[in-house]
PDB file of C-alpha atoms in Angstrom:
ATOM      1  CA  MET C   1       0.153  -0.124   0.142  1.00  0.00           C
ATOM      2  CA  PRO C   2       1.529   3.228  -0.947  1.00  0.00           C
ATOM      3  CA  GLN C   3       2.457   5.468   1.648  1.00  0.00           C
ATOM      4  CA  LEU C   4       0.262   8.929   2.309  1.00  0.00           C
ATOM      5  CA  THR C   5       1.691  12.169   3.043  1.00  0.00           C
ATOM      6  CA  ILE C   6      -0.205  14.283   5.218  1.00  0.00           C
ATOM      7  CA  ASN C   7      -0.168  17.910   5.137  1.00  0.00           C
ATOM      8  CA  GLU C   8      -1.755  20.479   7.089  1.00  0.00           C
ATOM      9  CA  VAL C   9      -3.508  23.814   6.142  1.00  0.00           C
ATOM     10  CA  TRP C  10      -4.135  26.538   8.646  1.00  0.00           C
ATOM     11  CA  THR C  11      -7.695  27.965   7.812  1.00  0.00           C
ATOM     12  CA  GLY C  12      -9.624  30.010  10.142  1.00  0.00           C
ATOM     13  CA  PRO C  13     -13.485  30.708  10.936  1.00  0.00           C
ATOM     14  CA  ILE C  14     -16.006  31.301   7.858  1.00  0.00           C
ATOM     15  CA  ASP C  15     -18.373  33.632   8.683  1.00  0.00           C
ATOM     16  CA  GLY C  16     -22.099  32.264   8.294  1.00  0.00           C
ATOM     17  CA  GLN C  17     -20.860  28.680   8.226  1.00  0.00           C
ATOM     18  CA  LYS C  18     -23.376  27.289  10.923  1.00  0.00           C
ATOM     19  CA  THR C  19     -24.404  23.718  10.876  1.00  0.00           C
ATOM     20  CA  GLY C  20     -28.128  23.138  10.856  1.00  0.00           C
ATOM     21  CA  THR C  21     -29.763  19.896  12.007  1.00  0.00           C
ATOM     22  CA  SER C  22     -27.879  17.224  10.800  1.00  0.00           C
ATOM     23  CA  GLY C  23     -25.517  19.351   7.967  1.00  0.00           C
ATOM     24  CA  LEU C  24     -24.909  22.243   6.037  1.00  0.00           C
ATOM     25  CA  ARG C  25     -26.978  23.916   2.907  1.00  0.00           C
ATOM     26  CA  LYS C  26     -25.467  26.554   1.151  1.00  0.00           C
ATOM     27  CA  LYS C  27     -24.995  27.798  -2.452  1.00  0.00           C
ATOM     28  CA  THR C  28     -22.447  26.215  -4.633  1.00  0.00           C
ATOM     29  CA  LYS C  29     -20.290  28.836  -5.107  1.00  0.00           C
ATOM     30  CA  GLU C  30     -20.353  29.169  -1.092  1.00  0.00           C
ATOM     31  CA  PHE C  31     -18.861  25.198  -0.875  1.00  0.00           C
ATOM     32  CA  ARG C  32     -16.261  25.614  -3.866  1.00  0.00           C
ATOM     33  CA  SER C  33     -14.516  28.560  -2.478  1.00  0.00           C
ATOM     34  CA  PRO C  34     -11.287  28.050  -0.450  1.00  0.00           C
ATOM     35  CA  ASN C  35     -11.408  25.883   2.249  1.00  0.00           C
ATOM     36  CA  TYR C  36     -15.109  26.209   2.926  1.00  0.00           C
ATOM     37  CA  LEU C  37     -16.005  22.278   2.497  1.00  0.00           C
ATOM     38  CA  ALA C  38     -12.771  21.346   4.100  1.00  0.00           C
ATOM     39  CA  ASN C  39     -13.273  23.338   7.111  1.00  0.00           C
ATOM     40  CA  TRP C  40     -16.983  21.789   7.690  1.00  0.00           C
ATOM     41  CA  VAL C  41     -15.345  18.585   7.286  1.00  0.00           C
ATOM     42  CA  GLN C  42     -12.222  18.470   9.666  1.00  0.00           C
ATOM     43  CA  SER C  43     -14.793  20.186  12.240  1.00  0.00           C
ATOM     44  CA  LEU C  44     -16.873  16.818  11.678  1.00  0.00           C
ATOM     45  CA  PHE C  45     -13.975  14.855  12.100  1.00  0.00           C
ATOM     46  CA  ASN C  46     -12.200  16.902  14.901  1.00  0.00           C
ATOM     47  CA  ALA C  47     -15.695  16.381  16.747  1.00  0.00           C
ATOM     48  CA  LEU C  48     -15.704  12.715  16.561  1.00  0.00           C
ATOM     49  CA  GLY C  49     -12.275  12.281  17.555  1.00  0.00           C
ATOM     50  CA  GLU C  50     -10.377   9.048  17.642  1.00  0.00           C
ATOM     51  CA  GLU C  51     -12.924   6.729  18.297  1.00  0.00           C
ATOM     52  CA  MET C  52     -13.077   7.002  13.795  1.00  0.00           C
ATOM     53  CA  ALA C  53      -9.307   5.733  13.840  1.00  0.00           C
ATOM     54  CA  GLY C  54      -9.318   2.308  11.462  1.00  0.00           C
ATOM     55  CA  LYS C  55     -12.977   2.645  10.549  1.00  0.00           C
ATOM     56  CA  ALA C  56     -15.249   2.647   7.578  1.00  0.00           C
ATOM     57  CA  LEU C  57     -17.281   5.736   5.962  1.00  0.00           C
ATOM     58  CA  ALA C  58     -19.419   5.635   3.682  1.00  0.00           C
ATOM     59  CA  LEU C  59     -20.007   8.622   0.844  1.00  0.00           C
ATOM     60  CA  GLY C  60     -22.477   9.388  -1.488  1.00  0.00           C
ATOM     61  CA  GLY C  61     -25.028  11.491  -2.633  1.00  0.00           C
ATOM     62  CA  ASP C  62     -27.809  13.130  -5.093  1.00  0.00           C
ATOM     63  CA  GLY C  63     -25.147  13.653  -8.150  1.00  0.00           C
ATOM     64  CA  ARG C  64     -25.723  17.379  -8.103  1.00  0.00           C
ATOM     65  CA  TYR C  65     -23.196  19.704  -9.117  1.00  0.00           C
ATOM     66  CA  TYR C  66     -19.938  19.549  -7.580  1.00  0.00           C
ATOM     67  CA  SER C  67     -20.424  16.026  -5.942  1.00  0.00           C
ATOM     68  CA  ASP C  68     -17.258  14.829  -7.721  1.00  0.00           C
ATOM     69  CA  GLU C  69     -15.118  17.312  -6.635  1.00  0.00           C
ATOM     70  CA  ALA C  70     -16.206  17.148  -3.267  1.00  0.00           C
ATOM     71  CA  ALA C  71     -16.255  13.542  -3.114  1.00  0.00           C
ATOM     72  CA  GLN C  72     -12.389  13.826  -4.147  1.00  0.00           C
ATOM     73  CA  LEU C  73     -11.615  16.241  -1.317  1.00  0.00           C
ATOM     74  CA  ILE C  74     -13.754  14.402   1.546  1.00  0.00           C
ATOM     75  CA  ILE C  75     -11.914  10.979   0.841  1.00  0.00           C
ATOM     76  CA  LYS C  76      -8.478  12.766   1.182  1.00  0.00           C
ATOM     77  CA  ILE C  77      -9.510  14.435   4.379  1.00  0.00           C
ATOM     78  CA  ALA C  78     -10.752  10.972   5.351  1.00  0.00           C
ATOM     79  CA  ALA C  79      -7.770   9.182   4.905  1.00  0.00           C
ATOM     80  CA  GLY C  80      -5.658  12.109   6.505  1.00  0.00           C
ATOM     81  CA  ASN C  81      -7.895  11.661   9.421  1.00  0.00           C
ATOM     82  CA  GLY C  82      -7.440   7.930   9.927  1.00  0.00           C
ATOM     83  CA  PHE C  83     -10.292   5.872   8.276  1.00  0.00           C
ATOM     84  CA  GLY C  84      -9.434   3.039   7.097  1.00  0.00           C
ATOM     85  CA  ARG C  85     -11.406   3.061   4.332  1.00  0.00           C
ATOM     86  CA  VAL C  86     -14.455   5.022   2.596  1.00  0.00           C
ATOM     87  CA  VAL C  87     -17.107   3.295   0.540  1.00  0.00           C
ATOM     88  CA  VAL C  88     -18.519   5.600  -2.152  1.00  0.00           C
ATOM     89  CA  GLY C  89     -21.574   4.896  -4.275  1.00  0.00           C
ATOM     90  CA  GLN C  90     -21.152   4.547  -7.706  1.00  0.00           C
ATOM     91  CA  ASN C  91     -20.367   7.811  -9.475  1.00  0.00           C
ATOM     92  CA  THR C  92     -20.998   9.235  -5.635  1.00  0.00           C
ATOM     93  CA  LEU C  93     -24.632   8.449  -6.288  1.00  0.00           C
ATOM     94  CA  MET C  94     -26.514   7.049  -3.157  1.00  0.00           C
ATOM     95  CA  CYS C  95     -30.040   8.228  -1.710  1.00  0.00           C
ATOM     96  CA  THR C  96     -30.316   9.137   1.662  1.00  0.00           C
ATOM     97  CA  PRO C  97     -32.444   5.762   2.642  1.00  0.00           C
ATOM     98  CA  ALA C  98     -29.466   3.996   0.761  1.00  0.00           C
ATOM     99  CA  MET C  99     -26.955   5.354   2.918  1.00  0.00           C
ATOM    100  CA  SER C 100     -28.633   4.526   6.576  1.00  0.00           C
ATOM    101  CA  ALA C 101     -29.511   0.916   5.198  1.00  0.00           C
ATOM    102  CA  LEU C 102     -25.464   0.467   4.260  1.00  0.00           C
ATOM    103  CA  ILE C 103     -24.257   2.036   7.485  1.00  0.00           C
ATOM    104  CA  ARG C 104     -26.126  -0.774   9.106  1.00  0.00           C
ATOM    105  CA  GLN C 105     -25.582  -3.691   6.747  1.00  0.00           C
ATOM    106  CA  ARG C 106     -22.118  -3.235   6.563  1.00  0.00           C
ATOM    107  CA  LYS C 107     -21.797  -1.811  10.188  1.00  0.00           C
ATOM    108  CA  LEU C 108     -19.721   1.547   9.036  1.00  0.00           C
ATOM    109  CA  TYR C 109     -18.904   4.385  11.072  1.00  0.00           C
ATOM    110  CA  GLY C 110     -21.431   6.167   9.365  1.00  0.00           C
ATOM    111  CA  GLY C 111     -21.685   8.025   6.335  1.00  0.00           C
ATOM    112  CA  LEU C 112     -21.578  11.957   4.734  1.00  0.00           C
ATOM    113  CA  LEU C 113     -24.352  12.411   2.368  1.00  0.00           C
ATOM    114  CA  MET C 114     -23.566  14.950  -0.129  1.00  0.00           C
ATOM    115  CA  THR C 115     -27.424  16.601  -0.865  1.00  0.00           C
ATOM    116  CA  ALA C 116     -29.267  19.574  -0.308  1.00  0.00           C
ATOM    117  CA  SER C 117     -32.516  17.761  -0.404  1.00  0.00           C
ATOM    118  CA  HIS C 118     -35.472  19.468  -1.981  1.00  0.00           C
ATOM    119  CA  ASN C 119     -33.423  22.780  -3.034  1.00  0.00           C
ATOM    120  CA  PRO C 120     -32.576  22.611  -6.398  1.00  0.00           C
ATOM    121  CA  GLY C 121     -28.876  22.086  -7.270  1.00  0.00           C
ATOM    122  CA  GLY C 122     -26.365  23.747  -9.851  1.00  0.00           C
ATOM    123  CA  PRO C 123     -23.537  26.217 -10.058  1.00  0.00           C
ATOM    124  CA  GLU C 124     -26.162  28.906  -9.097  1.00  0.00           C
ATOM    125  CA  ASN C 125     -28.035  26.764  -6.496  1.00  0.00           C
ATOM    126  CA  ASP C 126     -27.027  24.644  -3.907  1.00  0.00           C
ATOM    127  CA  PHE C 127     -24.854  21.788  -2.283  1.00  0.00           C
ATOM    128  CA  GLY C 128     -25.074  20.576   1.151  1.00  0.00           C
ATOM    129  CA  ILE C 129     -23.691  17.865   3.079  1.00  0.00           C
ATOM    130  CA  LYS C 130     -25.116  15.636   6.008  1.00  0.00           C
ATOM    131  CA  PHE C 131     -23.602  13.427   8.554  1.00  0.00           C
ATOM    132  CA  ASN C 132     -25.470  10.328   9.406  1.00  0.00           C
ATOM    133  CA  TYR C 133     -24.414   7.551  12.129  1.00  0.00           C
TER     134      TYR C 133
END
């Protein structure tokens, strides 16, 4: 297995980046701004602590604009934080009920779902990310 190089990137709080009930929904442009998604994912992993080390994480979403780029970033951050593997839906696609079923069936630690639910997607519309156990 190839050795990973872990880079630390300094970043600070981002105004208006406030998690809701189970995740974050904003305009896609905001998610694509420097460190926006990375800050949220790293903050989540910091809160989860050492309990995730070596465990498996699920990743998928509804296929909206920016999902492929977001998935690559999330996978890198997950690896850098010690997740043992990331189970990704084909072409990053996975609906919410499938995510819940996958987590339970495969006894995964949890899952990240890239969706803004009923909000429209696209470069000018919304993107979102949620965490489920």
